[in-house]
Amino acid sequence: MATVTEERRSPSRSHRPSTGSRIDWRTAVGYVAREPAWKLRVGIGGLLILVLPPVGWVLALGYRSIVGQRIVDRQRPLLPAWTGLFGTALRRGAASSGVILAYLTPFAIAFWILGVPSFDALAAHRRELLIFVVAVAAFPPLALPGMPALYAARYDWLQFLPWEIALLSVLFFGPIVLLPSAFLQVAEQRRFSAAFHVGRVVRLIHAAPALYLQAWIGALAMSAVAVIVVPLMPWLLFWSYLAISHLFLQVPARVSPAPLLETVQA
């Protein structure tokens, strides 16, 4: 049985990488299937995504946050029953969604400032702006990358110079890269405001860039598989959320100058 160590230490201590460590993809993918009643837990999660968008997605985010905290705290089972958990999952999911939106708000604002030539033109297309805002607020994972591309391709009144496209790319992909580390701060500090401690977020990535990159590669691969298998997509997406959380939790577990570690059997 594979072992995942979750680091617990004072946030003031600096991150340093341990040598020769690799992300354990197999454990991240497989730990869910070793949990009691995992089929029911994943079944409900996928069903919520399927029949209650976007609330189902928020609940899935919240459940992932709960599971990640249970991994850190060594609570059993790692996958708790949904019964009595919907309120907590909804609150944590809404907070997680808020973190994502906050990180990507500069991109969304810059998209409209750079793309629309004047405030008069923006006022003339306020309907499109309202649809954009509602879509992004309701379902950030698809709307944030999808709506700007769709709008730029569909509306000729949105125009961008090459340097503006480059700037928008930085404003989009930069926060995307940082977000997993931001959520690791939430798990460690037990409060969502920790996601905005940008210095700690960046230091963790800087301490273990290879491990962080490995986790990102695994996350992208899992997400791609979940999207490709269309009939099972909601359930595979829910599974991937849990597996991806496990992948990134391994990064701080392998980074410590003087380990104060808690061991979790996964």
XYZ file of C-alpha atoms in Angstrom, residues 22 131 151 172 184 226:
6
model
C 8.738 11.910 -7.602
C -23.852 37.267 -20.530
C -16.297 36.184 -28.087
C -4.605 33.971 -17.799
C -2.341 23.981 -0.896
C -12.181 12.670 -18.252
